[in-house]
Structures are given as C-alpha cells and as structure tokens.
Coordinates of C-alpha atoms and ligand atoms in Angstrom, one line a residue:
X1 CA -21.5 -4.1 10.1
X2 CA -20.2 -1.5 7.7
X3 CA -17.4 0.9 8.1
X4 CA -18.2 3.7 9.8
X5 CA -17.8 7.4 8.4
X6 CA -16.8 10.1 9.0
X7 CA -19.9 11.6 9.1
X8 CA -21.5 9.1 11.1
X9 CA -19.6 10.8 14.6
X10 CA -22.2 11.9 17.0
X11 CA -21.8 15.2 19.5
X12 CA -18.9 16.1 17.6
X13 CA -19.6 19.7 19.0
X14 CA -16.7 20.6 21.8
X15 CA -15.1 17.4 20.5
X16 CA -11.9 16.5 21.4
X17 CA -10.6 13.7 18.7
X18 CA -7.2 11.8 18.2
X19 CA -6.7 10.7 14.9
X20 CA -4.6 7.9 14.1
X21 CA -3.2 9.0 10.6
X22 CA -0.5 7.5 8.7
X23 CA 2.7 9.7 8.7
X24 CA 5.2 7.3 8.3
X25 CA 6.9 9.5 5.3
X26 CA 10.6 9.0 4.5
X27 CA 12.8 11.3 7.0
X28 CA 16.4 12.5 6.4
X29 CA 18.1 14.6 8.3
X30 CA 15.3 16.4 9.6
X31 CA 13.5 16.9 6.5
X32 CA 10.4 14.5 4.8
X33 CA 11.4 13.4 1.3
X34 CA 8.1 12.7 0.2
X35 CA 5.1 14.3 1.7
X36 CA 2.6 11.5 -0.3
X37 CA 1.4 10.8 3.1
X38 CA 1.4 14.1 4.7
X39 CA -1.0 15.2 1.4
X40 CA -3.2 11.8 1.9
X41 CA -4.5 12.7 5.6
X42 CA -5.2 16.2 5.1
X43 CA -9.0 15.7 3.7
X44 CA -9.8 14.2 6.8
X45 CA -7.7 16.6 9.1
X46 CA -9.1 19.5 7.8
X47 CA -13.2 18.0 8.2
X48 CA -11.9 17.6 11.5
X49 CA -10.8 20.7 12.0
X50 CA -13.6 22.4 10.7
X51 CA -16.0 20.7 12.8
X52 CA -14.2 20.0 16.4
X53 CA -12.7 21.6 19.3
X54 CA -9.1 19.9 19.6
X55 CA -7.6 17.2 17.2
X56 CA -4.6 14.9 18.6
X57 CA -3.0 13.5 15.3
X58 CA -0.3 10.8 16.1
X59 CA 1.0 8.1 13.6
X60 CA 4.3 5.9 13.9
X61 CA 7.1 6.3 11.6
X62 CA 9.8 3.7 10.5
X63 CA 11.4 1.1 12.6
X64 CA 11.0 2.9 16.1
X65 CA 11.6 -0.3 18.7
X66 CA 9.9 0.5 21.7
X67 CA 11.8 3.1 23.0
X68 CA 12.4 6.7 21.9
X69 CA 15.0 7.0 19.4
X70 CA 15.6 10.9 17.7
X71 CA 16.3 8.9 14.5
X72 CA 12.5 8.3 13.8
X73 CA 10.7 11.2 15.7
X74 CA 7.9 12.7 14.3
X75 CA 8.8 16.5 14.6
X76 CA 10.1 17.1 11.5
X77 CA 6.5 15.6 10.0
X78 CA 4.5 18.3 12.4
X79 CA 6.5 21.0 10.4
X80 CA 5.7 19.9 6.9
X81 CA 2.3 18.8 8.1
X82 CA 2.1 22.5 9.6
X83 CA 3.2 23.8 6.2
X84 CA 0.8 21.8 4.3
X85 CA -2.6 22.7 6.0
X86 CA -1.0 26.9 6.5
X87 CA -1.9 26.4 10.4
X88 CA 0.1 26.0 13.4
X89 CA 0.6 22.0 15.1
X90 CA 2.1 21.8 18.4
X91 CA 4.3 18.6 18.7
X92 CA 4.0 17.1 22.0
X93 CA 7.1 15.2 22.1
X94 CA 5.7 12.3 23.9
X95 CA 2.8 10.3 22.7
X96 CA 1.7 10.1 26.7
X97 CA 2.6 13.5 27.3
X98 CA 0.1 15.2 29.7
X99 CA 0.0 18.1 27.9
X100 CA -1.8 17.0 25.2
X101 CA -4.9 17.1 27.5
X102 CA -4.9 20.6 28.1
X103 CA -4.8 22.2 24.3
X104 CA -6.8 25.2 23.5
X105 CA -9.9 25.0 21.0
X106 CA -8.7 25.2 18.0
X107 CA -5.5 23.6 18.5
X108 CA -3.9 20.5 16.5
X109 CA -1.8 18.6 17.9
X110 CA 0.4 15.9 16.7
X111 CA 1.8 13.8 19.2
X112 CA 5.5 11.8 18.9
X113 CA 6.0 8.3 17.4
X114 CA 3.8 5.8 18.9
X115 CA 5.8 3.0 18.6
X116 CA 8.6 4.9 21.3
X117 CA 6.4 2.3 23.2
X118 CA 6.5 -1.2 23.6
X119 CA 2.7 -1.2 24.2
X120 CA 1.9 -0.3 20.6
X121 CA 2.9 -2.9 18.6
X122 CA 2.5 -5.5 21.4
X123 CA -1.4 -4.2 21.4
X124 CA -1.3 -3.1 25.3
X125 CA -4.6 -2.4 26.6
X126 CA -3.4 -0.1 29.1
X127 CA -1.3 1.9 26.7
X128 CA -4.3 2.1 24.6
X129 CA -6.5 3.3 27.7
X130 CA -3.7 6.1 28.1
X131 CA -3.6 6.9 24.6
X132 CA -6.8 7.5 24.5
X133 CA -8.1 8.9 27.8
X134 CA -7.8 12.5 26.8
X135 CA -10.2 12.1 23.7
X136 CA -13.7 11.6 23.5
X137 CA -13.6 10.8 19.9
X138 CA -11.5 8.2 18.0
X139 CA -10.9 8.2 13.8
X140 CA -9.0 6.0 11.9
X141 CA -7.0 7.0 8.5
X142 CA -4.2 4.5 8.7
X143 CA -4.9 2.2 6.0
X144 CA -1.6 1.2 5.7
X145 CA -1.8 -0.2 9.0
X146 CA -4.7 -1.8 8.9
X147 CA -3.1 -5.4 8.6
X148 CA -1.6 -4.9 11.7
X149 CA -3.4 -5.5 15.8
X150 CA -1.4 -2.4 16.9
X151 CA -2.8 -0.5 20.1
X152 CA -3.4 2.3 19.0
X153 CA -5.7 1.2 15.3
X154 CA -7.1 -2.0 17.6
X155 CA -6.9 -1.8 21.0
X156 CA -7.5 2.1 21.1
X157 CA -10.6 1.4 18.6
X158 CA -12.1 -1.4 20.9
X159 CA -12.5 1.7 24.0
X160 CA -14.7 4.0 21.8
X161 CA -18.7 3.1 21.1
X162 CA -20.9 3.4 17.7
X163 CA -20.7 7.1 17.2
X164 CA -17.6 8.2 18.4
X165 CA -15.3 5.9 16.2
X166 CA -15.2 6.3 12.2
X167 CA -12.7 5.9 9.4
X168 CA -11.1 9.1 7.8
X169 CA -11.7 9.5 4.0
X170 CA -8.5 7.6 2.9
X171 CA -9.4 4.5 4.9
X172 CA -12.9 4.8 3.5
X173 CA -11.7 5.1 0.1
X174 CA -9.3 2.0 0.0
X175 CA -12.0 0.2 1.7
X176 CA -14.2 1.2 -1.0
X177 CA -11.9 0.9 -3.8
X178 CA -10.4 -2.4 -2.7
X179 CA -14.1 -4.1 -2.0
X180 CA -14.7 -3.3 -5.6
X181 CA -11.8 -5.9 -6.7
X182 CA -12.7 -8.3 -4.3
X183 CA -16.6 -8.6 -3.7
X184 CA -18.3 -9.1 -7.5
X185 CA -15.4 -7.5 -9.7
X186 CA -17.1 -6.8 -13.1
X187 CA -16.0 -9.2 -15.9
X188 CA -13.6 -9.1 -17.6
X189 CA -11.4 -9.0 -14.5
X190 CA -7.5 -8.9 -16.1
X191 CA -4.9 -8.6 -12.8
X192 CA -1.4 -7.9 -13.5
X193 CA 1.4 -9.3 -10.9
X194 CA 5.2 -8.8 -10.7
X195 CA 7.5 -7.5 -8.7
X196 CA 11.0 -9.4 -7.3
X197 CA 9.4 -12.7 -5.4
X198 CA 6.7 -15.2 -5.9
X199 CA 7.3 -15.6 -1.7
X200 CA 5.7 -12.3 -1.0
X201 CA 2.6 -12.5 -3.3
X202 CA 1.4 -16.1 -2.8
X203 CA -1.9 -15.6 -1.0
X204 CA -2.8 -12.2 -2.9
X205 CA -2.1 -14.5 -6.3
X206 CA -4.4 -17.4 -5.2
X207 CA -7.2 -14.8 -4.1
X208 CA -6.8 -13.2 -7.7
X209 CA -7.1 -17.0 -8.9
X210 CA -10.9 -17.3 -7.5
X211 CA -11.8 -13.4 -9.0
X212 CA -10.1 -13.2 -12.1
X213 CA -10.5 -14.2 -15.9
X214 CA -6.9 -13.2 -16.8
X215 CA -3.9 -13.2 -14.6
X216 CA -0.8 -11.3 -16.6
X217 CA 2.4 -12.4 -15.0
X218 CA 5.8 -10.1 -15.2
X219 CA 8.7 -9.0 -13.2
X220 CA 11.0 -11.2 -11.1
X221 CA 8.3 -14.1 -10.3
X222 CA 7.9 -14.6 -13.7
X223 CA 11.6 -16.2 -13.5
X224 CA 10.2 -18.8 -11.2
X225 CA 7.0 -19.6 -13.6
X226 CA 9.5 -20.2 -16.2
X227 CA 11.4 -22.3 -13.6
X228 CA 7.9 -24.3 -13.1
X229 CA 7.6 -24.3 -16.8
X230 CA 10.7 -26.2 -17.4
X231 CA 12.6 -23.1 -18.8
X232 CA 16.0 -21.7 -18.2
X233 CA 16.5 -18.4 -16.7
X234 CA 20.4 -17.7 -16.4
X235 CA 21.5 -15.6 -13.9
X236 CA 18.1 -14.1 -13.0
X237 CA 17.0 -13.7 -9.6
X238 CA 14.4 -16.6 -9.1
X239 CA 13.1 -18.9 -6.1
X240 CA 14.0 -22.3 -6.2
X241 CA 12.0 -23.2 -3.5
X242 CA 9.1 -21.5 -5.0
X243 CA 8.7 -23.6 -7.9
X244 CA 6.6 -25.8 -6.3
X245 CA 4.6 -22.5 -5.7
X246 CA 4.5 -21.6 -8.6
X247 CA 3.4 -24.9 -10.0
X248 CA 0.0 -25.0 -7.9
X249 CA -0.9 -21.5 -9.2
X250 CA -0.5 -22.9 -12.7
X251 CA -2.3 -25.6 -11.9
X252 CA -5.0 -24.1 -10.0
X253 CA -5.3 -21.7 -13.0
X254 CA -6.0 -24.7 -15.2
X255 CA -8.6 -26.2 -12.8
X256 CA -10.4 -22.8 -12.5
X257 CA -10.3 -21.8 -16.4
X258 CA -8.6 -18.7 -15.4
X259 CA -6.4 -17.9 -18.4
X260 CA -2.5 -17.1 -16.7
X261 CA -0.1 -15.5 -19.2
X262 CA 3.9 -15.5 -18.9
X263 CA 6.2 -13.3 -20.9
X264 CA 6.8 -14.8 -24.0
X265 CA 9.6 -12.5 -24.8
X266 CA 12.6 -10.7 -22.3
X267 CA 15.0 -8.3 -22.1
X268 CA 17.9 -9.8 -20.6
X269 CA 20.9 -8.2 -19.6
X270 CA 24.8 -8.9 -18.0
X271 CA 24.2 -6.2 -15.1
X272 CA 21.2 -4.3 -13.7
X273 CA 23.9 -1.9 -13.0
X274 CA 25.6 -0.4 -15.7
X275 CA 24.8 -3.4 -17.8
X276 CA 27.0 -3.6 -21.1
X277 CA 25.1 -6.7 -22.9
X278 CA 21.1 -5.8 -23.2
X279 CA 19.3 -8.7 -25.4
X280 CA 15.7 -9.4 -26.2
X281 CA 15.5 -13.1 -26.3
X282 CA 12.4 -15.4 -26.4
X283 CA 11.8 -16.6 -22.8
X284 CA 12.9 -20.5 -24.3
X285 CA 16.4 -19.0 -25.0
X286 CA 17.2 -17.2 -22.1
X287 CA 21.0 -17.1 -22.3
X288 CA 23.4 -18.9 -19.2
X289 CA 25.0 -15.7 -18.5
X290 CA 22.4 -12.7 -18.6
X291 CA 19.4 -12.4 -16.6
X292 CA 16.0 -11.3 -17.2
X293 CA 15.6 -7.5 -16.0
X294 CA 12.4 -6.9 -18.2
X295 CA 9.2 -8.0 -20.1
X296 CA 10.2 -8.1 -23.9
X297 CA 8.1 -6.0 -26.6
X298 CA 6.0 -8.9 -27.8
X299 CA 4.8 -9.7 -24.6
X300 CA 3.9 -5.5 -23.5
X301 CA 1.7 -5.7 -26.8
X302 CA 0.2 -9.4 -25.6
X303 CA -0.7 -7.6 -22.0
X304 CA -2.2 -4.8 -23.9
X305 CA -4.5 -6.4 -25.9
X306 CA -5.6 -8.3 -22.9
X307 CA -6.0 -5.2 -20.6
X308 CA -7.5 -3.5 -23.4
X309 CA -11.1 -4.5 -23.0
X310 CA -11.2 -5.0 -19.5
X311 CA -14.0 -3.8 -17.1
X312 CA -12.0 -4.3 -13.7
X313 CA -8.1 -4.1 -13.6
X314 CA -6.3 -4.5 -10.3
X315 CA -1.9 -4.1 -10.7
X316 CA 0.8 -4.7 -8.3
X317 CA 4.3 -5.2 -8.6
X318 CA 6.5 -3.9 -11.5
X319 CA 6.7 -5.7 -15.1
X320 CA 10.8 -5.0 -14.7
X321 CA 13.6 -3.1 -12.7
X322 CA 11.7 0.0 -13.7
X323 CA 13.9 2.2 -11.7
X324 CA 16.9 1.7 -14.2
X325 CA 16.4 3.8 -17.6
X326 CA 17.1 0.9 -19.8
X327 CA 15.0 -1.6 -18.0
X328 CA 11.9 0.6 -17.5
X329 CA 9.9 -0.2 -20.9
X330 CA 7.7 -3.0 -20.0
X331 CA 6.6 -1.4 -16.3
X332 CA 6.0 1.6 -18.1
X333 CA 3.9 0.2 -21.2
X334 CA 1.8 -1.8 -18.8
X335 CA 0.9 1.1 -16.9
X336 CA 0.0 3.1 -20.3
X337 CA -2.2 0.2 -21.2
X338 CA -4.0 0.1 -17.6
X339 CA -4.4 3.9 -17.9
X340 CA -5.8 4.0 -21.1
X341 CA -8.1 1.2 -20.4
X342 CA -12.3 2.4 -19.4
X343 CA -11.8 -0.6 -16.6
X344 CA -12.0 0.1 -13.1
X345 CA -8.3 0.1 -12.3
X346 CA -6.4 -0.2 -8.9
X347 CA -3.2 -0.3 -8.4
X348 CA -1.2 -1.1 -5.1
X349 CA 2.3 -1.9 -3.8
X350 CA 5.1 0.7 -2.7
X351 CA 7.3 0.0 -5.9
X352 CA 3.8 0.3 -8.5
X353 CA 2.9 3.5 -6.9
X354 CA 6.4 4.8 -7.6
X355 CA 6.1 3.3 -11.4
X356 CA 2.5 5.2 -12.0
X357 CA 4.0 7.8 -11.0
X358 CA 7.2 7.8 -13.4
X359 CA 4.5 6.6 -16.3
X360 CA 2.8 9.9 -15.6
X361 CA -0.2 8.3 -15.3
X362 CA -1.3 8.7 -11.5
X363 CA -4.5 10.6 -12.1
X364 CA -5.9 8.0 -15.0
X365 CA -5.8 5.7 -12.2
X366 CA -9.1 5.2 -10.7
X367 CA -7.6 4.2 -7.3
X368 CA -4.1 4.0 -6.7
X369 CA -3.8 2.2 -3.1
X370 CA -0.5 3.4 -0.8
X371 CA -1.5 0.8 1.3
X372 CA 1.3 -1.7 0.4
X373 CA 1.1 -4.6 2.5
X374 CA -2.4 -4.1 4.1
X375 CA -4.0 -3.8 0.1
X376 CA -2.6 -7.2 -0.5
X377 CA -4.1 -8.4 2.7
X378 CA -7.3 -7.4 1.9
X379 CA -6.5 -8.1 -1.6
X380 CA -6.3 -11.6 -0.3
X381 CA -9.2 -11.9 1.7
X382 CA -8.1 -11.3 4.9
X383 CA -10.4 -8.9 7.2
X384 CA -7.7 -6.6 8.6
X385 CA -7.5 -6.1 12.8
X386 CA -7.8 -2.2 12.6
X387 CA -11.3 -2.3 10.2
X388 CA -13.0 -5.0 11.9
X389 CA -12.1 -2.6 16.1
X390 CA -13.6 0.2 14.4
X391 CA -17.2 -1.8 12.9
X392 CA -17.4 -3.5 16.1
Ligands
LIG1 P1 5.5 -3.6 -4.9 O1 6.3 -2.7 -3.9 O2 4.9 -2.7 -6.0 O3 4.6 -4.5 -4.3 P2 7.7 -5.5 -5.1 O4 8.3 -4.9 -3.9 O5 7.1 -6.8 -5.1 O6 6.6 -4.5 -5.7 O7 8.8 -5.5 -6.3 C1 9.4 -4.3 -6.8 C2 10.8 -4.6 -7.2 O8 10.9 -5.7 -8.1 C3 11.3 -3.4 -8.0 O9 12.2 -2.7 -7.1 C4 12.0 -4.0 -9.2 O10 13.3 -3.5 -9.5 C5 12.0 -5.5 -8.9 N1 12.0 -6.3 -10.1 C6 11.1 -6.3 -11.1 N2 11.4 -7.2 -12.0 C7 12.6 -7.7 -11.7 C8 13.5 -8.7 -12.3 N3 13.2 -9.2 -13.5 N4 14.6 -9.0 -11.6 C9 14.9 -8.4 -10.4 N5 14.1 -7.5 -9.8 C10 13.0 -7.2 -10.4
LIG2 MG1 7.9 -3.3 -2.7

C-alpha cells in the first residue's frame, strides 16, 4: 500500500475533518519562539480549508504527562496559528471538549494538548474513539511523530477507512524525500554524520552502511572513532562504552567497501565556553588538556571534494559545537559544500536544521527534514506506527 494523499479523500463535501498536525513549537511565557512548525502545517490547513466544512486541528506540545498542565497548553499556538493563516481559530480548551462537535461551517478549530491525557501516549482505543467521533475525516501531517504508536496518529488512524484517511503535504513530502535516500539512492551516495553521541545514531549509521559509497564522519562521535582507532582525544566528550560501536561500523565499512572518512585534522580548545586556548592539531596529536570542539581545515576541504560530485547526499548531526562563534567553521563549510553540490540532498536532525539555517543555505536544500527522531527512524529502516495506520 502507498501513502494516501491528500487528494485521494472521498465526499469531502460537508466534511468535518481533524487534523493531527505537528505544533509542538517552543513556548515561553505565552508566546511561540519559533513558528517553523506553525509555517509547516499551513499548506495543508489551508487545502483543508478551502475544500471542507469544519477542520479540528489538535497536536501535542512538549512534555505534557497525562494531565493538564497550563505550562504546555496549546493556546498561545492557536493565536500565532490564527495570525499566520489571517483567520479566526477557536481553541477548545479540552481535546474532549464537546464543543468541538458543534462548530459552524467554516470554522477551525484547534483543540488543547493531546497528551493532557494519559490515553494518548498509552495508544487508548477508547480515547481515540472519543477523539475522533466528531469527525468523519482523519489527515495526518505529524511527521515528527510518526515514530511513535500514539492514539491519536495510530489508534485514531486505525477507526477511519480508505478514503477518509490521508497524509497532509509535509508528511507526504518527508515520506517522499526520505524514500529517495533509502529505496535506490542514486550513486554516488556521500552521507555526512555528527552530532554529540555515537549512542543516538547507531542504527541510522548501520542503515547508511548498506546505501552508501562514502560515509563522512565529524562532530562529537568522531572522538569515539578515534577512540576505536587507537587515538587520544583529551578532554573531549567521547563514549567509552561505544568503542566497541564504533569498531563494528569500521569494520562493517571494510567488509561492505563503503569508504568511512574521520577528521584528519581538529580544532581543539580548553573551553567550549569562553575558551582561551584554540589549536588546530592533527587528530594523532590531540593534546591531554584540550578537547576537540571542531573539524580542522584540512579535513572541511577532504569532505568537500568528496561531497562534491555526489548525486545523493543525506546530513545529520553537526561537524562541531556550531552554536559557538569560534567553533562554527567546519558545521558551516560542510553545509556550503552540500548546498553547492547538484546531488539530491537531505538534511535532518533538530541541531542540522538550526545549522542550515545559520549557513544561510536552507533553500539550496532540496529537502530539509524537521522530523528529528522519526527521519532517523525511517532513515534506518524502520516502518513508522503512524504511516503504516494511515496505508492500512
Ligand atoms: P541533531 O539534532 O542534528 O541530530 P545531535 O543532537 O546529535 O544533532 O548533536 C548536536 C550537538 O552536537 C550540537 O549541539 C553540537 O554542539 C554538539 N557537538 C558537535 N560536535 C561536538 C563536539 N566535538 N563536542 C561536543 N559536542 C559536539
Ligand atoms: Mg539534537
């Protein structure tokens, strides 16, 4: 089965449609920080819109426990999501509330913070059933909680038939854009990894390890392929336990004729935070007292001469602490190179996102995934719960 569209919903006329989106954007005080999200789930709101009588948006948002708790309520999302689309949405401050069964035609709705349930996460049928009951049509645009068998992206998908189920546009995009990496990437296939921890990319660097011609290590894990490698690292953050990891990727590497590069050169420093010592050193001499913060300049030229003539590109996780000044030159050159490369590029990962963005190079992208942990699933070969309720 493939993923249903959006265009693919039957009787849509007199429809009455919740939409699970995701608009779990940064909150303070009241006010979203970053309306990335809010801006992602509008293509599909407004088809919606444009084509049905009533649509329900609901979403979680942060670390909501069960229970209701003002700290992650969704209201302050309905105002910039009212803002955005120059439209009036009613907030029903319950997800459950009955009052979102009698809106006008016309109306959009955005209901409260699913998760001020237990049912949601725990992937209660009968929370789904009372999710849903009001709707006769069901669309999906949470990619970035695809991963997860959540009620209201599983269980809520499993109570609507062929036709009155589909993904929304950003769904259908990732889908589309992440298949392309996975199924048949064209060759030359160059993927770039870093980021803190080997622990939290194990399975997406072994799938890489059966698709890829190139695999460019940098960042934080490359201290614990240097480990692996027999090499000192100083202070740097590394895994000790991940060695042995790290070891089986190089080997399977080998045994696969996949060619794995490690920096060959760092910059190394006394402090991420207002450091006072900043040295490049070849990654043999790492000094005892500094640790690596950065990929050196002889190893951004080796990565760009590899990402150069590359057809399909896929990034995640930053080359370096990218977020402080002095640190940033490696993340930033490696996102230059993937930019100006005529490969099919994707990048994922909440940190890469933020780096493409600082790199100014978001639109030379050709899909930059906000998925996070659900791209790296399906990065890994995983079908996710919320894709396989809505084809079935
Ligand atoms: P993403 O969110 O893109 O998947 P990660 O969460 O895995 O990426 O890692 C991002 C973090 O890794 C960044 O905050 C960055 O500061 C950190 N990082 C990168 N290189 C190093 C390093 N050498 N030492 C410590 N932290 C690093
Ligand atoms: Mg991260």
């Amino acid at each position: 089965m493939s993923l249903p569209a959006l265009a693919d919903l039957k009787d849509l006329d007199g429809a009455r449609v919740l939409a699970r989106l995701d608009l779990n954007v940064p909150v303070a005080d009241g006010e979203v920080l970053d309306d990335t999200r809010i801006t992602a789930a509008l293509p599909t709101l407004r088809w919606l819109m444009e084509r049905v009588e009533v649509v329900a948006a609901c979403s979680h948002l942060g670390k909501a426990k069960g229970s209701p708790d003002p700290a992650y309520s969704l209201e302050p999302v309905a105002a910039a999501l009212a803002q955005a689309l120059g439209r009036p949405v009613r907030f029903v401050p319950d997800c459950l509330d009955p009052s979102r069964a009698d809106a006008a035609p016309g109306e959009l709705l955005l209901l409260e913070n699913l998760r001020f349930y237990a049912g949601e996460k725990a992937n209660d049928a009968a929370f789904a059933a009372q999710l849903t009951a009001p709707f006769s049509h069901y669309v999906n645009d949470a990619f970035g909680t695809a991963h997860r068998a959540h009620a209201s992206v599983v269980a809520a998908a499993a109570l609507y038939p062929t036709g009155r189920k589909a993904a929304g546009f950003l769904m259908a995009a990732e889908v589309a854009a992440l298949s392309r990496v996975v199924n048949d990437p064209e060759q030359p296939y160059v993927a770039a990894v870093g980021g803190a921890k080997v622990s939290t990319k194990t399975a997406p660097l072994e799938a890489l390890l059966g698709r890829v011609q190139t695999l460019l290590i940098g960042g934080g894990m490359a201290n614990t392929f240097f480990l692996a490698r027999g090499l000192e690292v100083g202070r740097s953050l590394v895994e000790e336990e991940m060695v042995s990891t790290a070891l089986q990727v190089l080997d399977a590497a080998a045994a696969r004729g996949v060619e794995i590069e490690l920096p060959s050169d760092v910059v190394a420093a006394d402090a991420i935070e207002g450091p006072s010592r900043i040295e490049v050193v070849p990654s043999s001499a790492i000094p005892a007292d500094l640790m690596v913060v950065d990929i050196g300049p002889d190893t951004r030229a080796r990565y760009a001469a590899k990402l150069a003539p590359a057809r399909t590109i896929f990034w995640n996780g930053p080359m370096g602490v990218f977020e402080v000044d002095e640190f940033a030159a490696g993340t930033l050159a490696v996102a230059e190179a993937i930019a100006s490369s005529p490969a099919f590029s994707v990048v994922g990962g909440g940190e890469s996102v933020m780096a493409i963005r600082r790199a100014g190079v978001f639109d030379r992208i050709d899909h930059v995934s906000t998925g996070g942990g659900a791209s790296l699933e399906f990065l890994s070969g995983d079908t996710l719960p919320a894709i396989t309720a809505l084809e079935t």
